[in-house]
mmCIF file of N, CA, C and O in Angstrom:
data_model
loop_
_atom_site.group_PDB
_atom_site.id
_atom_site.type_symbol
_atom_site.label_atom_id
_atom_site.label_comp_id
_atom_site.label_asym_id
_atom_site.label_seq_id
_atom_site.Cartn_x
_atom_site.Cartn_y
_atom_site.Cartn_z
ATOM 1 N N UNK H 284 95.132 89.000 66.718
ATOM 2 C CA UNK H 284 95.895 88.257 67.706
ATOM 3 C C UNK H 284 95.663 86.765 67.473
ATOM 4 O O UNK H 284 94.559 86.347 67.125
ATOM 5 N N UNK H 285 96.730 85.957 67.672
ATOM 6 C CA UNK H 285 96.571 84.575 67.115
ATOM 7 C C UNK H 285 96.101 83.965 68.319
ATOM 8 O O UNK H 285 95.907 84.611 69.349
ATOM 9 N N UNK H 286 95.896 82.612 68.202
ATOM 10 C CA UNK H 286 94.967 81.732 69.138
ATOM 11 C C UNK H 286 96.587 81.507 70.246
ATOM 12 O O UNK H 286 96.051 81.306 71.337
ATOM 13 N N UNK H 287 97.547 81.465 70.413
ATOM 14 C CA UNK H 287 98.935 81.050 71.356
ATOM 15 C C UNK H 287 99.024 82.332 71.871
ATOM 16 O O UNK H 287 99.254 82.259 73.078
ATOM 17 N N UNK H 288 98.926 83.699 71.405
ATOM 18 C CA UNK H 288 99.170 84.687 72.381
ATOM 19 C C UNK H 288 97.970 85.547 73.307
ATOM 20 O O UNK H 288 98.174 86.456 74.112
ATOM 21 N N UNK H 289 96.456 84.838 72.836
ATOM 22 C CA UNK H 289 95.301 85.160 73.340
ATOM 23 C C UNK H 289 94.990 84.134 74.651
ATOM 24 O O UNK H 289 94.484 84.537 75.698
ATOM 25 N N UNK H 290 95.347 82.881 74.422
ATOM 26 C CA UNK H 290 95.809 81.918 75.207
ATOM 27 C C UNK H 290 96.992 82.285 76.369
ATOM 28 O O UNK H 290 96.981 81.665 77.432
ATOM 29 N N UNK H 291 98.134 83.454 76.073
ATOM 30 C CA UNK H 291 98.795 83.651 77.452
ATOM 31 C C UNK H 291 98.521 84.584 77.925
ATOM 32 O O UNK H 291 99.032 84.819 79.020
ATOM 33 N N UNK H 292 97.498 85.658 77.279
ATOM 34 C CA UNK H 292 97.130 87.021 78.159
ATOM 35 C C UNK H 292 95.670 86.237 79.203
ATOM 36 O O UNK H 292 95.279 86.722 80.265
ATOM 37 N N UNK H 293 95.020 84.830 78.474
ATOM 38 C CA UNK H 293 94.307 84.127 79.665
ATOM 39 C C UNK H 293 94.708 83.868 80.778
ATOM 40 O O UNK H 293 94.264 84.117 81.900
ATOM 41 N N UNK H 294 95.802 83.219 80.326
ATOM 42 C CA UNK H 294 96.824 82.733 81.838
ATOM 43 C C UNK H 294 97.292 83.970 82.536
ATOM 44 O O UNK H 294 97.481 84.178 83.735
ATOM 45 N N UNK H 295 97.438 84.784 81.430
ATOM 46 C CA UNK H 295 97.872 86.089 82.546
ATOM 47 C C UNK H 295 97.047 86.676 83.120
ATOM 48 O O UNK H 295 97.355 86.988 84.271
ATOM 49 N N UNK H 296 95.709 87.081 82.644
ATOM 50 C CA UNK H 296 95.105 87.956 83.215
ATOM 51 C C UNK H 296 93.571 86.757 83.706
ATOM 52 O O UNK H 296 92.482 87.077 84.182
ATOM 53 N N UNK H 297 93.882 85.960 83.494
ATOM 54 C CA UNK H 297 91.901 85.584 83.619
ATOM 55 C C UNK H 297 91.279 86.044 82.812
ATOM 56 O O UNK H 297 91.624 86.667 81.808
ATOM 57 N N UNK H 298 89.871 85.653 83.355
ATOM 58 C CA UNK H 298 88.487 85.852 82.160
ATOM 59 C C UNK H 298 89.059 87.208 82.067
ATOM 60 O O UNK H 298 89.859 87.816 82.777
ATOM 61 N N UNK H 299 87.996 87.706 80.274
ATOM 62 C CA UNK H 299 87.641 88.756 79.888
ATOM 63 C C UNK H 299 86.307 89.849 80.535
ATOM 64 O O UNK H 299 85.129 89.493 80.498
ATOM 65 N N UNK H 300 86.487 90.389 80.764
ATOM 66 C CA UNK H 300 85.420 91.377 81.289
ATOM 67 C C UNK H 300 85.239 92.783 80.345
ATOM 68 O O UNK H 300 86.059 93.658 80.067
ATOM 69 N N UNK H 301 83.575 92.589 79.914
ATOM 70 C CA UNK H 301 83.320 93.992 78.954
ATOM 71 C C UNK H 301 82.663 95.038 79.837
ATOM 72 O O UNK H 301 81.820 94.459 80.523
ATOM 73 N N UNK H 302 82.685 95.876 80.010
ATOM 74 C CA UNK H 302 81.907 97.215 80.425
ATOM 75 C C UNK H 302 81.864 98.435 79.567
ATOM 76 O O UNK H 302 82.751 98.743 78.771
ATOM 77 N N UNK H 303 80.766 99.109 79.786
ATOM 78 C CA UNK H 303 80.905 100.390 78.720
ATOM 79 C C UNK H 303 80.883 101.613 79.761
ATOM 80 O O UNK H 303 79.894 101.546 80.491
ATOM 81 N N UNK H 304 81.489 102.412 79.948
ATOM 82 C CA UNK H 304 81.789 104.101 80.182
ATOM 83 C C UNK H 304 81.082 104.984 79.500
ATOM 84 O O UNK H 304 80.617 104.633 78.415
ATOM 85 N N UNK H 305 80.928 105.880 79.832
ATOM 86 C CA UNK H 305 80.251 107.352 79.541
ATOM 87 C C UNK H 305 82.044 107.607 78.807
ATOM 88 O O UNK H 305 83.175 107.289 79.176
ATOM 89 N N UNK H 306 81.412 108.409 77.518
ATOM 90 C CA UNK H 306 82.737 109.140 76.942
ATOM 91 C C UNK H 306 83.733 109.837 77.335
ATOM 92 O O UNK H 306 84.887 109.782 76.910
ATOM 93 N N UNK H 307 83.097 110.829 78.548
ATOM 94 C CA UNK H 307 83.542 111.106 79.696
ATOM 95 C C UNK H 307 84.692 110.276 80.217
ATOM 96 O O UNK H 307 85.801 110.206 79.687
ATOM 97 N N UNK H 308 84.251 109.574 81.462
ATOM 98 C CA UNK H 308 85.101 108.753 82.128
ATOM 99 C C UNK H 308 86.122 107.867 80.818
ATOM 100 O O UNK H 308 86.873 107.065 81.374
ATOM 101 N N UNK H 309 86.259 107.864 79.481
ATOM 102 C CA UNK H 309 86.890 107.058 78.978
ATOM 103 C C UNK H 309 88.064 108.098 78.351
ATOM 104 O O UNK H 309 89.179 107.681 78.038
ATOM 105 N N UNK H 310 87.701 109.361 78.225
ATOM 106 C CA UNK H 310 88.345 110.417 77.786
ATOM 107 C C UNK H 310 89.227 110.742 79.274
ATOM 108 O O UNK H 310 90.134 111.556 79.094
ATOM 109 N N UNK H 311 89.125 110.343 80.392
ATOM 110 C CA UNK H 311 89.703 110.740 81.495
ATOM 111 C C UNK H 311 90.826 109.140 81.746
ATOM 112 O O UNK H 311 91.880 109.069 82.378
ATOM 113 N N UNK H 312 90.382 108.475 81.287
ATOM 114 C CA UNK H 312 90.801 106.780 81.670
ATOM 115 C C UNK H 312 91.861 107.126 80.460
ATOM 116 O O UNK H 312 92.806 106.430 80.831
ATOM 117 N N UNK H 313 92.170 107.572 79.610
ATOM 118 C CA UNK H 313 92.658 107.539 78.325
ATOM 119 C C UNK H 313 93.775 108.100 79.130
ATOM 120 O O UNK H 313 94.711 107.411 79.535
ATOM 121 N N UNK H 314 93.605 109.767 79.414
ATOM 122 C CA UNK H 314 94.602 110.607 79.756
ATOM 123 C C UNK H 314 95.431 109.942 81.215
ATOM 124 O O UNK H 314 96.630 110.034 81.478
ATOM 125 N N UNK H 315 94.506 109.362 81.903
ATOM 126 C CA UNK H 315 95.229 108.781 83.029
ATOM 127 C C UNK H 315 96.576 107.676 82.355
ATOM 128 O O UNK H 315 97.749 107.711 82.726
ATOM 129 N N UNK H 316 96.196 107.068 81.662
ATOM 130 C CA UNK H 316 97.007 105.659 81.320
ATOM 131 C C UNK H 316 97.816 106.592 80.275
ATOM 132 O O UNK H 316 98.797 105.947 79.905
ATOM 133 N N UNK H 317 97.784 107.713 79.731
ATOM 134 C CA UNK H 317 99.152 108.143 78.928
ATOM 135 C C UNK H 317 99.992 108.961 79.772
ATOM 136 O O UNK H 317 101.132 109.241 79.400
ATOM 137 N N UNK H 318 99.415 109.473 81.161
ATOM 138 C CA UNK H 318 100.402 110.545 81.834
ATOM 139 C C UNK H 318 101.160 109.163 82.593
ATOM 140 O O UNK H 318 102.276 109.387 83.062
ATOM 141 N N UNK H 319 100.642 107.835 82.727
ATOM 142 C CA UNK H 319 101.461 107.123 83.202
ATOM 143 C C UNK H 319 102.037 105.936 82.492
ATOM 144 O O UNK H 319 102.706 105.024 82.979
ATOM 145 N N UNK H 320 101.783 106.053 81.669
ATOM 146 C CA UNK H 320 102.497 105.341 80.044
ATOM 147 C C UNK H 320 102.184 104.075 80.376
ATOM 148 O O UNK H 320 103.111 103.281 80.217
ATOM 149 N N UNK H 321 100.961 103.538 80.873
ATOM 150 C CA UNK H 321 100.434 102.147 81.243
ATOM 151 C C UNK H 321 99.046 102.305 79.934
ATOM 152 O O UNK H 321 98.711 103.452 79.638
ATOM 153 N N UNK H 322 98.487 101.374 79.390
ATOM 154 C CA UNK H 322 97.226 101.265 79.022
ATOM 155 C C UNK H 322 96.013 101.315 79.377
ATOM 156 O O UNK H 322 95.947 100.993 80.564
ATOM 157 N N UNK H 323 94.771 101.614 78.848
ATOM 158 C CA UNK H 323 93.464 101.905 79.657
ATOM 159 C C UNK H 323 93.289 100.482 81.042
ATOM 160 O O UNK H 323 93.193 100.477 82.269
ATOM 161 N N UNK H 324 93.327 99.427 79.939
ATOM 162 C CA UNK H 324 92.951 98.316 80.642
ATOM 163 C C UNK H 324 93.784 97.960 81.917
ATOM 164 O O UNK H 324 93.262 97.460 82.914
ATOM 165 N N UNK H 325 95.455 98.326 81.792
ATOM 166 C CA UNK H 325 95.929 98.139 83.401
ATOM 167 C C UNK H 325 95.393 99.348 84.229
ATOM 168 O O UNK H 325 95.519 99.145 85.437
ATOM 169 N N UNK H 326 94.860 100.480 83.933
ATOM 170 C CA UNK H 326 94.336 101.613 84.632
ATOM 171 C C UNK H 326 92.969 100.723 85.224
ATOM 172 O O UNK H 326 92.716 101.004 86.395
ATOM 173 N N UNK H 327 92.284 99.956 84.757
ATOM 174 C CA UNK H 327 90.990 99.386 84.868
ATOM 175 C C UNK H 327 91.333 98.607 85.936
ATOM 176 O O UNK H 327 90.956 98.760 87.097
ATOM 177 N N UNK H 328 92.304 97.483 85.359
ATOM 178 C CA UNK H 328 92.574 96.265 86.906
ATOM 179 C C UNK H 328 93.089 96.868 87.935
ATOM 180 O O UNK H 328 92.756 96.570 89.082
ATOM 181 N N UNK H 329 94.169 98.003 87.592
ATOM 182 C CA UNK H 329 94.223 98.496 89.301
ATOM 183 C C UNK H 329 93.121 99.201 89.586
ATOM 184 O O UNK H 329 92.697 98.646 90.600
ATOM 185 N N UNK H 330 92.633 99.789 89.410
ATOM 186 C CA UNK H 330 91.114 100.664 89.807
ATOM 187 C C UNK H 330 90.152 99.249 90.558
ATOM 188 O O UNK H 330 89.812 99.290 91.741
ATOM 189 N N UNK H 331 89.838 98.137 89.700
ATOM 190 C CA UNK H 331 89.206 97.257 90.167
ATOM 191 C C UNK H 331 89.993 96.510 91.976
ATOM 192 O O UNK H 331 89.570 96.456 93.131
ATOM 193 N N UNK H 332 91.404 96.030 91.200
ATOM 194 C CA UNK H 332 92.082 96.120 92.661
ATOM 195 C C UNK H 332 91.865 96.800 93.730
ATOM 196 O O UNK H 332 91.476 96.241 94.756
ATOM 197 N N UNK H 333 92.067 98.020 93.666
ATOM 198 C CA UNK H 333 91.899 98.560 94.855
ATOM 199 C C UNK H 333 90.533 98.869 95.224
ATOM 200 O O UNK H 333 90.249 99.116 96.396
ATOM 201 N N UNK H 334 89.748 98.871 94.381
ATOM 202 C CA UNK H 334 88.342 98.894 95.079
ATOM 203 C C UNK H 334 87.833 97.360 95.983
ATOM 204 O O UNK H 334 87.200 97.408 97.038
ATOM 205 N N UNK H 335 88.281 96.020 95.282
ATOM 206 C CA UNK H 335 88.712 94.872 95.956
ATOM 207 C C UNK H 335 88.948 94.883 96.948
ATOM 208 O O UNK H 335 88.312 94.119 97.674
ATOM 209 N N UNK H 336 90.146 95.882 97.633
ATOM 210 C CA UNK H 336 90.895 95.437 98.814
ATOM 211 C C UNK H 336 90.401 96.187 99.826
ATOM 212 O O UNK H 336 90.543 95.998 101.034
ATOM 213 N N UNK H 337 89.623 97.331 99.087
ATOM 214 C CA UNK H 337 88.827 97.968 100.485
ATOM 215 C C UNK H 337 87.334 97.818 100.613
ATOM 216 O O UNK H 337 86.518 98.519 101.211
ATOM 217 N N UNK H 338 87.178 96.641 99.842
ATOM 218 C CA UNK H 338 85.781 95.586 100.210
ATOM 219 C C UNK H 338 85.854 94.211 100.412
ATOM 220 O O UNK H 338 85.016 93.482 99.880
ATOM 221 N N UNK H 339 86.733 93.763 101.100
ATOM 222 C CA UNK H 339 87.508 92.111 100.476
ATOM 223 C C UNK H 339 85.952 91.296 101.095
ATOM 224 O O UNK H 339 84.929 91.580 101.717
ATOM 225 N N UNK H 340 86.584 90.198 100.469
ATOM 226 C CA UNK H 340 85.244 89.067 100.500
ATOM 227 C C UNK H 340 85.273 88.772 102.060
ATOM 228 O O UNK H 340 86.072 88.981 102.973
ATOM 229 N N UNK H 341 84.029 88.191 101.931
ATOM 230 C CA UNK H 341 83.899 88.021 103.543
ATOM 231 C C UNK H 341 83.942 86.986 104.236
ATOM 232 O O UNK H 341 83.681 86.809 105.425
ATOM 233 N N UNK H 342 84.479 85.911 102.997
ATOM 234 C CA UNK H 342 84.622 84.298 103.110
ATOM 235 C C UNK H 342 86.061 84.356 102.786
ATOM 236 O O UNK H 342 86.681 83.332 103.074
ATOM 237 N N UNK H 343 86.795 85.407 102.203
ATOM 238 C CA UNK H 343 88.318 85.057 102.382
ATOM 239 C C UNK H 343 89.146 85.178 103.466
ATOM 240 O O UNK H 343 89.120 86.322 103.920
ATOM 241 N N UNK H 344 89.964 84.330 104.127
ATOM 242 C CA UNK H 344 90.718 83.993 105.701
ATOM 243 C C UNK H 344 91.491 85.427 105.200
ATOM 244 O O UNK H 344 91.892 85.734 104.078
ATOM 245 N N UNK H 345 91.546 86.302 106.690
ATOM 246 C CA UNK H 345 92.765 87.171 106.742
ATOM 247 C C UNK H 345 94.159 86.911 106.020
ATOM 248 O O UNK H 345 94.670 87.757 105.285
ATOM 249 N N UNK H 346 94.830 85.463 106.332
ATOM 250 C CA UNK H 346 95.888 84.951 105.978
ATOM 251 C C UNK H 346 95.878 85.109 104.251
ATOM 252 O O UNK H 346 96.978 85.116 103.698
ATOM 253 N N UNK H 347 94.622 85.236 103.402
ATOM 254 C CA UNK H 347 94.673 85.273 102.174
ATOM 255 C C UNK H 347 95.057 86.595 101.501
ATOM 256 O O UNK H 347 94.686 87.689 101.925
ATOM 257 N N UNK H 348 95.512 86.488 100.864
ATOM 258 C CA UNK H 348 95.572 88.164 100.486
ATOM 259 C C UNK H 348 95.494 88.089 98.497
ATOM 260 O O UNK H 348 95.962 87.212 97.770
ATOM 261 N N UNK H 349 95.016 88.881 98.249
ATOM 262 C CA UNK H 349 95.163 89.949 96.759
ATOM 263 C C UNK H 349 96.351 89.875 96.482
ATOM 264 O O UNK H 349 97.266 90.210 97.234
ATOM 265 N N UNK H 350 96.486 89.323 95.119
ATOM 266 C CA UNK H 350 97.884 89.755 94.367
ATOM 267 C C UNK H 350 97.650 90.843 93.807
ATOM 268 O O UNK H 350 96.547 90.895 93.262
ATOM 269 N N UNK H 351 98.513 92.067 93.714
ATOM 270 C CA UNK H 351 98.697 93.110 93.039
ATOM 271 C C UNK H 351 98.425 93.594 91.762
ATOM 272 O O UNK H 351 99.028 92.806 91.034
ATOM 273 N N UNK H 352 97.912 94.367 91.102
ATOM 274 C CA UNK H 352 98.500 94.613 89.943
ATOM 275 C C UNK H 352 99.428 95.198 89.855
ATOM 276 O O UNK H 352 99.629 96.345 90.253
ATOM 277 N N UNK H 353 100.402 94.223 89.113
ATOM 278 C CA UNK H 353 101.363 94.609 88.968
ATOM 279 C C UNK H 353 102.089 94.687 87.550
ATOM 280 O O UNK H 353 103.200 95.180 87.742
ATOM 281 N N UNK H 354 101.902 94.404 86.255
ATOM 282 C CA UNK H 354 101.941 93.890 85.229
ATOM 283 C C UNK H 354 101.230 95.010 84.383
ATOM 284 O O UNK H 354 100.033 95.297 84.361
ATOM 285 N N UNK H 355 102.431 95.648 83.594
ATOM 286 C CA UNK H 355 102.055 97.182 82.935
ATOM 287 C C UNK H 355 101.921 96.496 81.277
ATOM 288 O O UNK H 355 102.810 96.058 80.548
ATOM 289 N N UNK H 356 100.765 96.586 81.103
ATOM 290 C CA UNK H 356 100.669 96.096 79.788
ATOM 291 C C UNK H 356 99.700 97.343 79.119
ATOM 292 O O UNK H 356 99.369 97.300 77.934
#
């Protein structure tokens, strides 16, 4: 990937985040993101999303809200 299109998945997505899985859960993350023809990693940000929204910060005003994932890459 060249340095101009690594540069707009920044802007798109924010920092990078690494984690490692049990083979398990990655063999299940796999099958999830092909029965819904999305990729592991948007399976990851919505998973992270919604665990987000049913812990939200406790310094963010009601009026603030979570943008979605929404963006099937």
């Amino acid at each position: 990937m060249d340095r101009a299109a690594m540069s707009e998945k920044l802007k798109k997505f924010g920092p990078r985040v690494t984690v490692s899985v049990t083979a398990r859960d990655y063999d299940t993350l796999n099958v999830i993101a092909g029965r819904d023809d999305v990729s592991v990693s948007w399976v990851v940000r919505r998973a992270i999303d919604e665990y987000l929204r049913r812990h939200p910060d406790p310094q963010q005003t009601t009026q603030e809200r979570r943008p979605g994932v929404s963006e099937r890459a």
